[in-house]
XYZ file of C-alpha atoms in Angstrom:
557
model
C -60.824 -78.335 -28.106
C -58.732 -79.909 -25.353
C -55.601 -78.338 -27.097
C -57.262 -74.991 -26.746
C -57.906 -75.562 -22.940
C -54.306 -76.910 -22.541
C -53.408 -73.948 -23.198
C -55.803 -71.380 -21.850
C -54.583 -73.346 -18.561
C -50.542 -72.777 -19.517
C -51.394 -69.127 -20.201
C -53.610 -68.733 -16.784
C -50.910 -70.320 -14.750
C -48.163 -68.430 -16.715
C -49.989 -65.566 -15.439
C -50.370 -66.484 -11.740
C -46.798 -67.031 -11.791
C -45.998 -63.465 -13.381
C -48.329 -62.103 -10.676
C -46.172 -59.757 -8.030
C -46.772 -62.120 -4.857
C -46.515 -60.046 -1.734
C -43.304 -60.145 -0.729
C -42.717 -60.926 3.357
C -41.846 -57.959 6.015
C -44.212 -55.824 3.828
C -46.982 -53.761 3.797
C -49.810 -55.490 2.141
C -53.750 -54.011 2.171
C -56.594 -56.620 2.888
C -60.085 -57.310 3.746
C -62.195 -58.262 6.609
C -64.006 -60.834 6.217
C -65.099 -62.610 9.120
C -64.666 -61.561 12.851
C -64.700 -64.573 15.386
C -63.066 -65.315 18.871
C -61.657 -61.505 19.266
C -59.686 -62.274 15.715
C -60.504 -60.486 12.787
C -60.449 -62.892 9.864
C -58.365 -60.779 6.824
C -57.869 -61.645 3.215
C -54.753 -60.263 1.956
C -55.337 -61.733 -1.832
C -53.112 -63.961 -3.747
C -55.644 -66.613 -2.149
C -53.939 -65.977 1.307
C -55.855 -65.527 4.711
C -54.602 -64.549 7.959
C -55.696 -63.717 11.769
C -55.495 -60.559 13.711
C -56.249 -59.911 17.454
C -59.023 -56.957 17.528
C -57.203 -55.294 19.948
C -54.145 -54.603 17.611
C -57.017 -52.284 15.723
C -58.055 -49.668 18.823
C -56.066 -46.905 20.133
C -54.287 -47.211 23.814
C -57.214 -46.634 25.932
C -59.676 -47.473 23.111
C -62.379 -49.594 22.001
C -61.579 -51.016 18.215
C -63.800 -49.768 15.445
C -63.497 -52.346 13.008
C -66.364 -54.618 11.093
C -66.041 -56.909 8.358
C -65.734 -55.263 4.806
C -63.522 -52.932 5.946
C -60.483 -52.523 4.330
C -57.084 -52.631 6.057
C -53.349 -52.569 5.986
C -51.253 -55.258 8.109
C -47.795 -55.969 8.007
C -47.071 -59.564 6.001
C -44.630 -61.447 8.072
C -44.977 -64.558 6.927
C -46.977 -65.776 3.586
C -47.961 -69.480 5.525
C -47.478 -71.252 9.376
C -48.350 -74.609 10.318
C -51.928 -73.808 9.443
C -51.698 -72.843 6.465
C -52.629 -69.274 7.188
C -50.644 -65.889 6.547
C -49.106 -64.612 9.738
C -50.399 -60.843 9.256
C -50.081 -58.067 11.790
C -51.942 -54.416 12.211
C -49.820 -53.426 15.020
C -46.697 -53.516 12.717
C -48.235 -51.812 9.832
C -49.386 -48.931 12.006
C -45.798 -48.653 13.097
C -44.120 -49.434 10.187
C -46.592 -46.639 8.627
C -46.242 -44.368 11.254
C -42.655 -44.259 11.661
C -42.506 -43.199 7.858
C -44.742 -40.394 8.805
C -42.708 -39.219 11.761
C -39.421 -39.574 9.839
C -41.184 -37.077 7.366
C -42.400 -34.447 10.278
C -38.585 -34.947 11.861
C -37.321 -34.129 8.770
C -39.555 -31.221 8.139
C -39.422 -30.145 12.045
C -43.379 -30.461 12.173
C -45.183 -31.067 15.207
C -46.875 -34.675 15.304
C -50.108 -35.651 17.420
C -50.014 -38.035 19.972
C -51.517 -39.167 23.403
C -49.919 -40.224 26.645
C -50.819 -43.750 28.136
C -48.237 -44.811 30.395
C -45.944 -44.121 33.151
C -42.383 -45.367 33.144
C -39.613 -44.384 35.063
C -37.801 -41.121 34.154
C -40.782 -39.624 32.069
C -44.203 -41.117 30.114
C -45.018 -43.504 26.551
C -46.551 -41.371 24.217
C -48.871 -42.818 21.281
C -48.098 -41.534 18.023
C -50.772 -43.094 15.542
C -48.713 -46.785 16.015
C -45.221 -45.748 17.369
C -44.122 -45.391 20.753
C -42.136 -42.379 22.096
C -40.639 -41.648 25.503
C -41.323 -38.445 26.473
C -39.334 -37.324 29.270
C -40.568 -35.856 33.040
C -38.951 -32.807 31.941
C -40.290 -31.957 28.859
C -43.863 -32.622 30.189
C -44.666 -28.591 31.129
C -42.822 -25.825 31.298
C -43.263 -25.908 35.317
C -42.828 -29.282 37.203
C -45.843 -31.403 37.038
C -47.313 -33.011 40.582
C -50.150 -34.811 38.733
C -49.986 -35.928 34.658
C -53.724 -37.752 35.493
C -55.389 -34.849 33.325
C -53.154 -35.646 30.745
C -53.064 -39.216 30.319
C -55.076 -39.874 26.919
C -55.137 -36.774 25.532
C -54.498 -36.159 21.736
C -52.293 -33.622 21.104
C -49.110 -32.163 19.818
C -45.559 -33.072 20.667
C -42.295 -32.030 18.732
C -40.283 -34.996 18.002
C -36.374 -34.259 19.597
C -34.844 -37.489 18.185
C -35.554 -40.439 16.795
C -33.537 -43.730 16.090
C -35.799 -46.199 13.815
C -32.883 -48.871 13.703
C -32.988 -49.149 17.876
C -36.734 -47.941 17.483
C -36.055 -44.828 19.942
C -38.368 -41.939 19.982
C -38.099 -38.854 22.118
C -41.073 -36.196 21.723
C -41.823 -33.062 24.212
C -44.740 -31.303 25.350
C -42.523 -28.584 27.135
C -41.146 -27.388 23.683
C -44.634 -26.579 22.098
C -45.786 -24.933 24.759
C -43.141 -22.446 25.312
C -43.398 -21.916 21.407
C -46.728 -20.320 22.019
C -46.110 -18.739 25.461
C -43.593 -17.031 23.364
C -45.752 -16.191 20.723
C -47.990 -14.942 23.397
C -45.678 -13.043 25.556
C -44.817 -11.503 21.768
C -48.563 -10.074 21.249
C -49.183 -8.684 25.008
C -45.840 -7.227 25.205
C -46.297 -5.781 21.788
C -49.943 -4.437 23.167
C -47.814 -2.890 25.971
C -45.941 0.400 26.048
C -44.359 2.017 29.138
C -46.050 4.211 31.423
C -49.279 2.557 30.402
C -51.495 1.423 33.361
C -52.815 -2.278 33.712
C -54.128 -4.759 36.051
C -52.417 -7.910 36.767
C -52.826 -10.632 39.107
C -50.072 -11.129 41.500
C -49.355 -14.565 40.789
C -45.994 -15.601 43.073
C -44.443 -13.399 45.710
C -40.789 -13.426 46.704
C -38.267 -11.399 49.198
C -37.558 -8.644 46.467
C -41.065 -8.187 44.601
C -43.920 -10.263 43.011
C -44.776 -11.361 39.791
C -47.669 -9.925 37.856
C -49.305 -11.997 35.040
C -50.885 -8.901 32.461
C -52.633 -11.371 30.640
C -49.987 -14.091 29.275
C -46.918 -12.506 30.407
C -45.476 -11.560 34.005
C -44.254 -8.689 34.593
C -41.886 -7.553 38.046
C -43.197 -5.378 40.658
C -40.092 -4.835 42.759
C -40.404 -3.951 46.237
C -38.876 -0.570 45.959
C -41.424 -0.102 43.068
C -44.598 -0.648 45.344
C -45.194 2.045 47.816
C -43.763 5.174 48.455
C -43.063 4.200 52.035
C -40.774 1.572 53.233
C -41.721 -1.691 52.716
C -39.753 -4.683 54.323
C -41.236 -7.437 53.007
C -44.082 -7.378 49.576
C -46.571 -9.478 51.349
C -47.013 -6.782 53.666
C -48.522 -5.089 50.608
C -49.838 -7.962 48.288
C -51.291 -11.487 48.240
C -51.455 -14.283 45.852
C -54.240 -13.935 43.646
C -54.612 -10.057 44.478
C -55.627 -8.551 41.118
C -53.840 -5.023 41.038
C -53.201 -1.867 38.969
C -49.989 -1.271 38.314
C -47.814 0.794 35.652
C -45.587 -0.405 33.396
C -41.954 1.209 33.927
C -39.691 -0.660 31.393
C -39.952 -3.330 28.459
C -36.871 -4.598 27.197
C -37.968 -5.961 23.872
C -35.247 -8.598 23.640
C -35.115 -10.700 27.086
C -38.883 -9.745 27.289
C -39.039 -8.653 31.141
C -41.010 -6.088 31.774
C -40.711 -3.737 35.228
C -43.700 -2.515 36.441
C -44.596 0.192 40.003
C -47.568 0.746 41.851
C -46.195 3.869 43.678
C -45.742 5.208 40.419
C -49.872 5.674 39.862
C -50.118 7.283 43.254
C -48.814 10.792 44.417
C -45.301 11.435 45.319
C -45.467 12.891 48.597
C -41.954 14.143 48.218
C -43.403 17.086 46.008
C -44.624 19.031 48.981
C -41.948 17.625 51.805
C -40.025 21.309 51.572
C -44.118 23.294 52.296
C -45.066 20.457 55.122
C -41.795 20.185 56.789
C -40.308 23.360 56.927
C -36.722 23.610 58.835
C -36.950 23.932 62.228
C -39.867 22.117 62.462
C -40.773 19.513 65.101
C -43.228 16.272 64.183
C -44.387 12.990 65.550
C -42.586 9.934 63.397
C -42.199 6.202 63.795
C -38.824 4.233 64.065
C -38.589 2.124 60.993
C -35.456 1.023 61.022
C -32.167 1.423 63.219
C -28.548 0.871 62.276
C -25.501 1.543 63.937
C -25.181 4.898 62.197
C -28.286 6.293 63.812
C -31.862 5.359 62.836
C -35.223 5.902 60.444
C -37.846 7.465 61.504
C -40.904 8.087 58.850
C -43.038 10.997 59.278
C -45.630 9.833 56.732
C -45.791 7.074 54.017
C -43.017 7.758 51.768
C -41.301 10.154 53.857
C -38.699 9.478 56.057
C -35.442 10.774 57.700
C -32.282 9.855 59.295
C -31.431 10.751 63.219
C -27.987 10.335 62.835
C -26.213 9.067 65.802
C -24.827 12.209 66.640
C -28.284 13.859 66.714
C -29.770 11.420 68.925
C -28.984 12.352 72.843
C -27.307 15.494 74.361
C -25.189 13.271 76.733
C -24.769 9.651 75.333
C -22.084 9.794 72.667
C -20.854 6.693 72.145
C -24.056 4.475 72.385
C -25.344 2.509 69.990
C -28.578 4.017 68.347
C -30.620 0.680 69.578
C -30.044 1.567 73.540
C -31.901 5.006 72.851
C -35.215 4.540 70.584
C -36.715 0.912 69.502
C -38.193 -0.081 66.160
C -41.813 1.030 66.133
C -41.178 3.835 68.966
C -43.003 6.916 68.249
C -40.456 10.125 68.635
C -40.678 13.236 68.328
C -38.019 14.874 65.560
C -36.811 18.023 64.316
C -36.026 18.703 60.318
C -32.413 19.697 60.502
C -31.721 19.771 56.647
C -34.066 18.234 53.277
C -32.074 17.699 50.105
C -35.199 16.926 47.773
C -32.706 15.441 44.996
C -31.657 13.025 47.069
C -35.106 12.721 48.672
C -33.206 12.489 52.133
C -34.506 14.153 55.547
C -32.060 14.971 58.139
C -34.083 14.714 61.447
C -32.605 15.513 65.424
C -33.575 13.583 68.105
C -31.526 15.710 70.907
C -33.132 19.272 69.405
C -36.694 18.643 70.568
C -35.173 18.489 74.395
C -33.511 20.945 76.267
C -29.832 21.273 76.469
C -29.132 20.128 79.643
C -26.064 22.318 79.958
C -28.413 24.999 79.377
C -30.729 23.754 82.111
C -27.742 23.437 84.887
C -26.652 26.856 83.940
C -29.987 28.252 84.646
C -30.131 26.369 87.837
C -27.109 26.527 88.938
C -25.082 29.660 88.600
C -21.541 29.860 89.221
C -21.121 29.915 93.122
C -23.709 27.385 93.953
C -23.166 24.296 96.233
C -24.028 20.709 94.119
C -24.055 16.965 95.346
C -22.844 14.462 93.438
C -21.488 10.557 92.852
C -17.813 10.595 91.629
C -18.364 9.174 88.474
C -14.274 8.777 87.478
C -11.359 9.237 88.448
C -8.714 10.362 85.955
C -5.360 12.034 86.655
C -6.176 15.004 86.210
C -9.138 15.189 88.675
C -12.293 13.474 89.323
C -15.778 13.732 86.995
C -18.734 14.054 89.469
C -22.528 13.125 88.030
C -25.458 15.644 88.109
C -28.720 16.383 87.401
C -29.687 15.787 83.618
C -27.037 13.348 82.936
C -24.119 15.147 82.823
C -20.711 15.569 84.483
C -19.201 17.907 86.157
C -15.045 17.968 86.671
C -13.315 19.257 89.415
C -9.540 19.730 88.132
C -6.483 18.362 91.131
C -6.402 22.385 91.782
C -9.519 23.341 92.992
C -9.279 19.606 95.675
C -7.974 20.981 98.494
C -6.742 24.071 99.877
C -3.402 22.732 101.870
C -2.847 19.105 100.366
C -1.007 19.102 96.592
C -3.978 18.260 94.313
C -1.988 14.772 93.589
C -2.113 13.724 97.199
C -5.531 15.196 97.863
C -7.138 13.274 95.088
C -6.386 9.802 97.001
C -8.934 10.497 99.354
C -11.441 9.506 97.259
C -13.042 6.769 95.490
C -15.831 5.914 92.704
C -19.029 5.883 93.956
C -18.360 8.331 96.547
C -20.730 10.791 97.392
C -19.356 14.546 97.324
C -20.392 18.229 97.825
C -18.625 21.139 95.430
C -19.526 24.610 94.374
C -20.014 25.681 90.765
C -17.027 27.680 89.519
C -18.259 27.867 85.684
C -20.455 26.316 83.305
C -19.331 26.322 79.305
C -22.935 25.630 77.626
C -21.029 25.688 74.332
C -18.338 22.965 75.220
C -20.600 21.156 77.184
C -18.264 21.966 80.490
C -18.719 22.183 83.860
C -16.009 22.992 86.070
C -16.304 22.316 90.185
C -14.676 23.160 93.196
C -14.512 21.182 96.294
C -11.684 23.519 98.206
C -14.101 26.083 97.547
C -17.112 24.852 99.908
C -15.877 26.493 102.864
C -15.196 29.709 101.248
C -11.514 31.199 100.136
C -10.350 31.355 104.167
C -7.318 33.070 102.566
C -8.670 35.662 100.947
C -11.344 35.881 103.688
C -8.450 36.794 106.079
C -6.252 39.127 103.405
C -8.976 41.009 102.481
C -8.193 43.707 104.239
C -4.178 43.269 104.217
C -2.323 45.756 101.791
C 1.164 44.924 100.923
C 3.588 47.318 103.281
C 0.849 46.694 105.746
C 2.061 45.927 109.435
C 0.131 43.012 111.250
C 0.178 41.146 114.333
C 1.281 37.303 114.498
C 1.155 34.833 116.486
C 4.544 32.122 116.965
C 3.540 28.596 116.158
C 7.015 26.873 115.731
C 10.305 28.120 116.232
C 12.897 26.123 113.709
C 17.029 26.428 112.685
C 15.600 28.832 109.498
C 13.260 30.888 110.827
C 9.593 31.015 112.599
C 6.550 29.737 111.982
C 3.643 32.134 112.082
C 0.136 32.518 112.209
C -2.665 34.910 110.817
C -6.264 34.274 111.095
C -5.631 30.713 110.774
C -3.326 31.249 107.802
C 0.252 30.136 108.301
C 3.476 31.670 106.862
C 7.258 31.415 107.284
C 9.398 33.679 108.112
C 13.304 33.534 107.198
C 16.015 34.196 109.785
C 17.363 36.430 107.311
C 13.949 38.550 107.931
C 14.098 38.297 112.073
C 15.661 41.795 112.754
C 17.359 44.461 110.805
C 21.045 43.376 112.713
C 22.079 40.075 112.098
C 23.113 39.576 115.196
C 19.442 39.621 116.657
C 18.400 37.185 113.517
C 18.397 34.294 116.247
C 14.882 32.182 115.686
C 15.328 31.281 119.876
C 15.200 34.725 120.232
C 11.477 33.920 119.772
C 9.171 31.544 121.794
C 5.901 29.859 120.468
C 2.650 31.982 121.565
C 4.459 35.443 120.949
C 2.817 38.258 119.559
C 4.834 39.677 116.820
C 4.806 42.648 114.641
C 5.541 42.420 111.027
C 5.566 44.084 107.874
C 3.936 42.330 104.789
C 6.177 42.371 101.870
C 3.798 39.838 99.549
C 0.843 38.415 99.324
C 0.885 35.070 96.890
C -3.074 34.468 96.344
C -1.762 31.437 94.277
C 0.585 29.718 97.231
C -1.788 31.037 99.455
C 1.191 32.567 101.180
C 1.597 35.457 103.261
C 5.611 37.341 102.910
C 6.275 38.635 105.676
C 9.478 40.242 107.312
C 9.957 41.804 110.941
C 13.390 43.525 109.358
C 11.399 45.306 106.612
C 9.404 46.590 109.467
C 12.050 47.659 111.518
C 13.521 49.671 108.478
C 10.267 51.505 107.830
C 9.716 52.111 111.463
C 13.417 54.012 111.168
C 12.502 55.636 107.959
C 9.584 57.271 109.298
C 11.146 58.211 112.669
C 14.327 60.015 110.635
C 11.819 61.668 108.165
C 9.952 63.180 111.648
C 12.886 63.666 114.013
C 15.831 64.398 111.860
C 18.971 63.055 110.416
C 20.740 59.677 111.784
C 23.745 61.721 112.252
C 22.483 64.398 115.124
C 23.553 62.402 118.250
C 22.587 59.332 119.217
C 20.917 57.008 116.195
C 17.469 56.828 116.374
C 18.191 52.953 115.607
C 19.754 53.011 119.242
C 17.021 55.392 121.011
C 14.279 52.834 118.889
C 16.217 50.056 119.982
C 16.347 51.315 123.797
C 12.453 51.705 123.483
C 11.221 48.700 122.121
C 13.758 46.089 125.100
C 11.855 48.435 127.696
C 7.994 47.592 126.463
């Protein structure tokens, strides 16, 4: 009997020793069996106990769920202390289990469920069932995130982006999943969509070019071009944030996803009637919209509007910039000079709806009458004065001054000076006015030949007796007249034969209405006198010469 139970014990021990004993840095599964002091009390078998802190058993955040009889896994890291007790831990075997699980999902590219409970610098710690992953600021949304409070402890899925179980490195990101299924979204509404369809949208962010529409997952650009017919400078003139609006979709490009939308386009183009309501010729009220230094916008209703060039803008200011005649916002009064409905452009005139001022002078002020003026210029050609409706008038170095050369005259005056001249013509078509300053007193010249013929014998008066010849007066209009011209015999062509205040007879040879000169010869007349005396009398030749009998007469009066 005690042989038998010799070796019932040999074969029971032989046993325990063939028993796999758990070997240390494993996984081993146990049971709780008492829980005392905030320790759960585990038996791992193999007639080994060991202690755990509860805390290792709840979730960041967490209360643990644990009570004894429930069955466990804890990480065996060593099979006996100083106690005599296995040093177990539940932290390790959640990691060690979890980190087999997320090398699988890596592998696999699955998503993995986690939670975030901490803040550390550069991102957040991310709980995933017992390992720890950094999940970086970035990769939180696909927007930047102000406030992660609302997120902090709240399961859900991450995609792991690397992992390193040797340094125990973990990198997850929300961002990733969440612009997986805005894509997949953006993929069913745009495949709802189809252009020219109308939808609302809410305007959702508004920037100097447009705003973006969100249709329901996916935004959609309304640019500012796109949103009224009219000119729009800037789109929150038009929309706010929040602003739910109807809109049309223009364009979908089905591989970057961006889809154009218009609001104009769901309203009427009031370019399909411009030709009927604005015929040429026309004149309408507009606003100034917009100036530039080529001339400026004026709109004559929303979504209709023209250019005053700067040409078309003012009858006498040529060279002016566009801004020193009309100001933005300035209602005006336009005429339609040409529409090219192609190229939806209006040409408008500014200068058409007044008067031509040349026009208006002309009717005021035919040729002949007397004007006042301030002598705008001086150029060397004459001088520019001003007049009435802005415009200039020139009078050329000629028409200065009747005795002075026009290049002497001129120095008499000076800008600013006021002056009196008579209209001499008006070219409405060249916008010219020509003036005459000599001619205020009247033509005294042709005032005193008007009745003088050439061959014509007048009186003179002497004025000045010189070596060449005499000085002589008529009506106030002096001439010269050569020795050569004193008397038919040269011997009696002495100029001291003469003295100043004689009365003279002479013969006019020439009248110069240009050199306002008179030609005159007292020879000529003498010849003449002869001519007509032989044609009455007779022939030189019967007795004495009728020069000599003429001659005899004329020393006696």
């Amino acid at each position: 009997m005690a042989n038998t139970s010799m070796e019932e014990f040999e074969a029971l021990l032989q046993e325990s020793f063939e028993m796999d004993t758990p070997e240390e840095g494993s996984v081993v599964k146990g049971k709780i069996i008492a829980i005392e002091a905030g320790q759960a009390i585990i038996d791992v078998g193999y007639k080994m106990e060991g202690r755990v802190e509860l805390k290792e058993f709840a979730n960041p955040g967490e209360a643990p769920e644990v009570a004894v009889g429930d069955e466990v896994e804890v990480y065996l890291r060593a099979a006996e202390n100083a106690r005599g007790e296995a040093v177990i831990s539940r932290e390790m075997a959640r990691r060690e289990e979890a980190w087999d699980r997320l090398e699988k999902a890596y592998a696999d590219d699955q998503r993995v469920e986690g939670a975030i409970f901490g803040r550390v610098k550069g991102g957040f710690t991310v709980d995933l069932g017992g390992a720890v992953a950094f999940l970086p600021g970035s990769q939180v949304d696909v927007r930047p995130v102000r406030d992660a409070g609302p997120l902090m402890g709240l399961k859900q899925p991450f995609q792991i982006l690397k992992m390193d179980r040797r340094r125990g490195n973990i990198v997850v990101s929300r961002r990733a999943i969440l612009e997986e299924s805005r894509a997949e979204q953006r993929a069913e509404v745009i495949g709802n969509l189809s252009e020219g369809q109308a939808v609302e949208g809410v305007v959702k962010n508004i920037t100097e070019y447009g705003a973006f529409v969100d249709l329901g997952g996916v935004d959609g650009l309304l640019h500012v071009t796109d949103m009224a017919w009219r000119r729009v400078n800037h789109p929150s003139e038009i929309l706010t944030i929040g602003e739910t609006v109807k809109v049309q979709v223009i364009k979908i490009n089905k591989e970057t996803h961006r889809i154009s939308l218009g609001m104009k386009q769901l309203q009427d183009d009031p370019w399909d009637v411009v030709g009927v309501k604005y015929p040429l010729g026309s004149v309408h009220k507009g606003r100034v919209t917009n100036i530039t230094d080529y001339g400026a916008f004026v709109e004559l209703e929303a979504g209709v509007e023209g250019l005053v060039h700067v040409s078309e803008m003012s009858w006498t200011k040529k060279n002016v910039h566009p801004g020193k005649i009309v100001s933005t916002s300035q209602e005006v009064d336009v005429m339609v000079l040409e529409i090219d409905g192609a190229k939806r452009r209006v040409s408008l005139g500014l200068k058409q709806t007044m008067r031509n001022p040349w026009e208006v002078f002309s009717e005021n002020n035919p040729e002949g009458t007397q004007v006042e003026g301030e002598v705008k210029n001086i150029t060397e050609f004459g001088l520019f004065i001003g007049l009435d409706g802005d415009i200039d008038g020139m009078v050329h170095l000629s028409d200065l001054s009747w005795d002075e050369r026009g290049e002497d005259a001129i120095q008499n005056y000076r800008k600013g000076d006021m002056v009196s001249a008579v209209v001499s013509e008006v070219d409405v078509e060249k916008e010219r006015i020509s003036l005459s300053i000599k001619a205020l007193g009247g033509d005294k010249f042709a005032e005193a030949t008007g009745g003088v013929k050439r061959g014509s014998v007048i009186t003179v008066e002497v004025t000045a007796i010189e070596d060449g010849g005499i000085e002589v007066e008529y009506e106030g209009m002096k001439s010269f007249i050569r020795r050569s011209d004193l008397a038919r015999d040269r011997a009696d062509q002495r100029p001291e034969r003469f003295s100043v205040a004689d009365k003279v007879d002479v013969r006019v040879t020439n009248i110069d209405s240009k050199t306002r000169r008179l030609g005159l010869s007292i020879k000529a007349r003498e010849i003449a006198e002869e001519k007509e005396a032989v044609e009455q009398y007779g022939s030189s030749d019967s007795g004495a010469s009728l020069g000599d009998i003429l001659g005899a007469a004329l020393n006696n009066d």
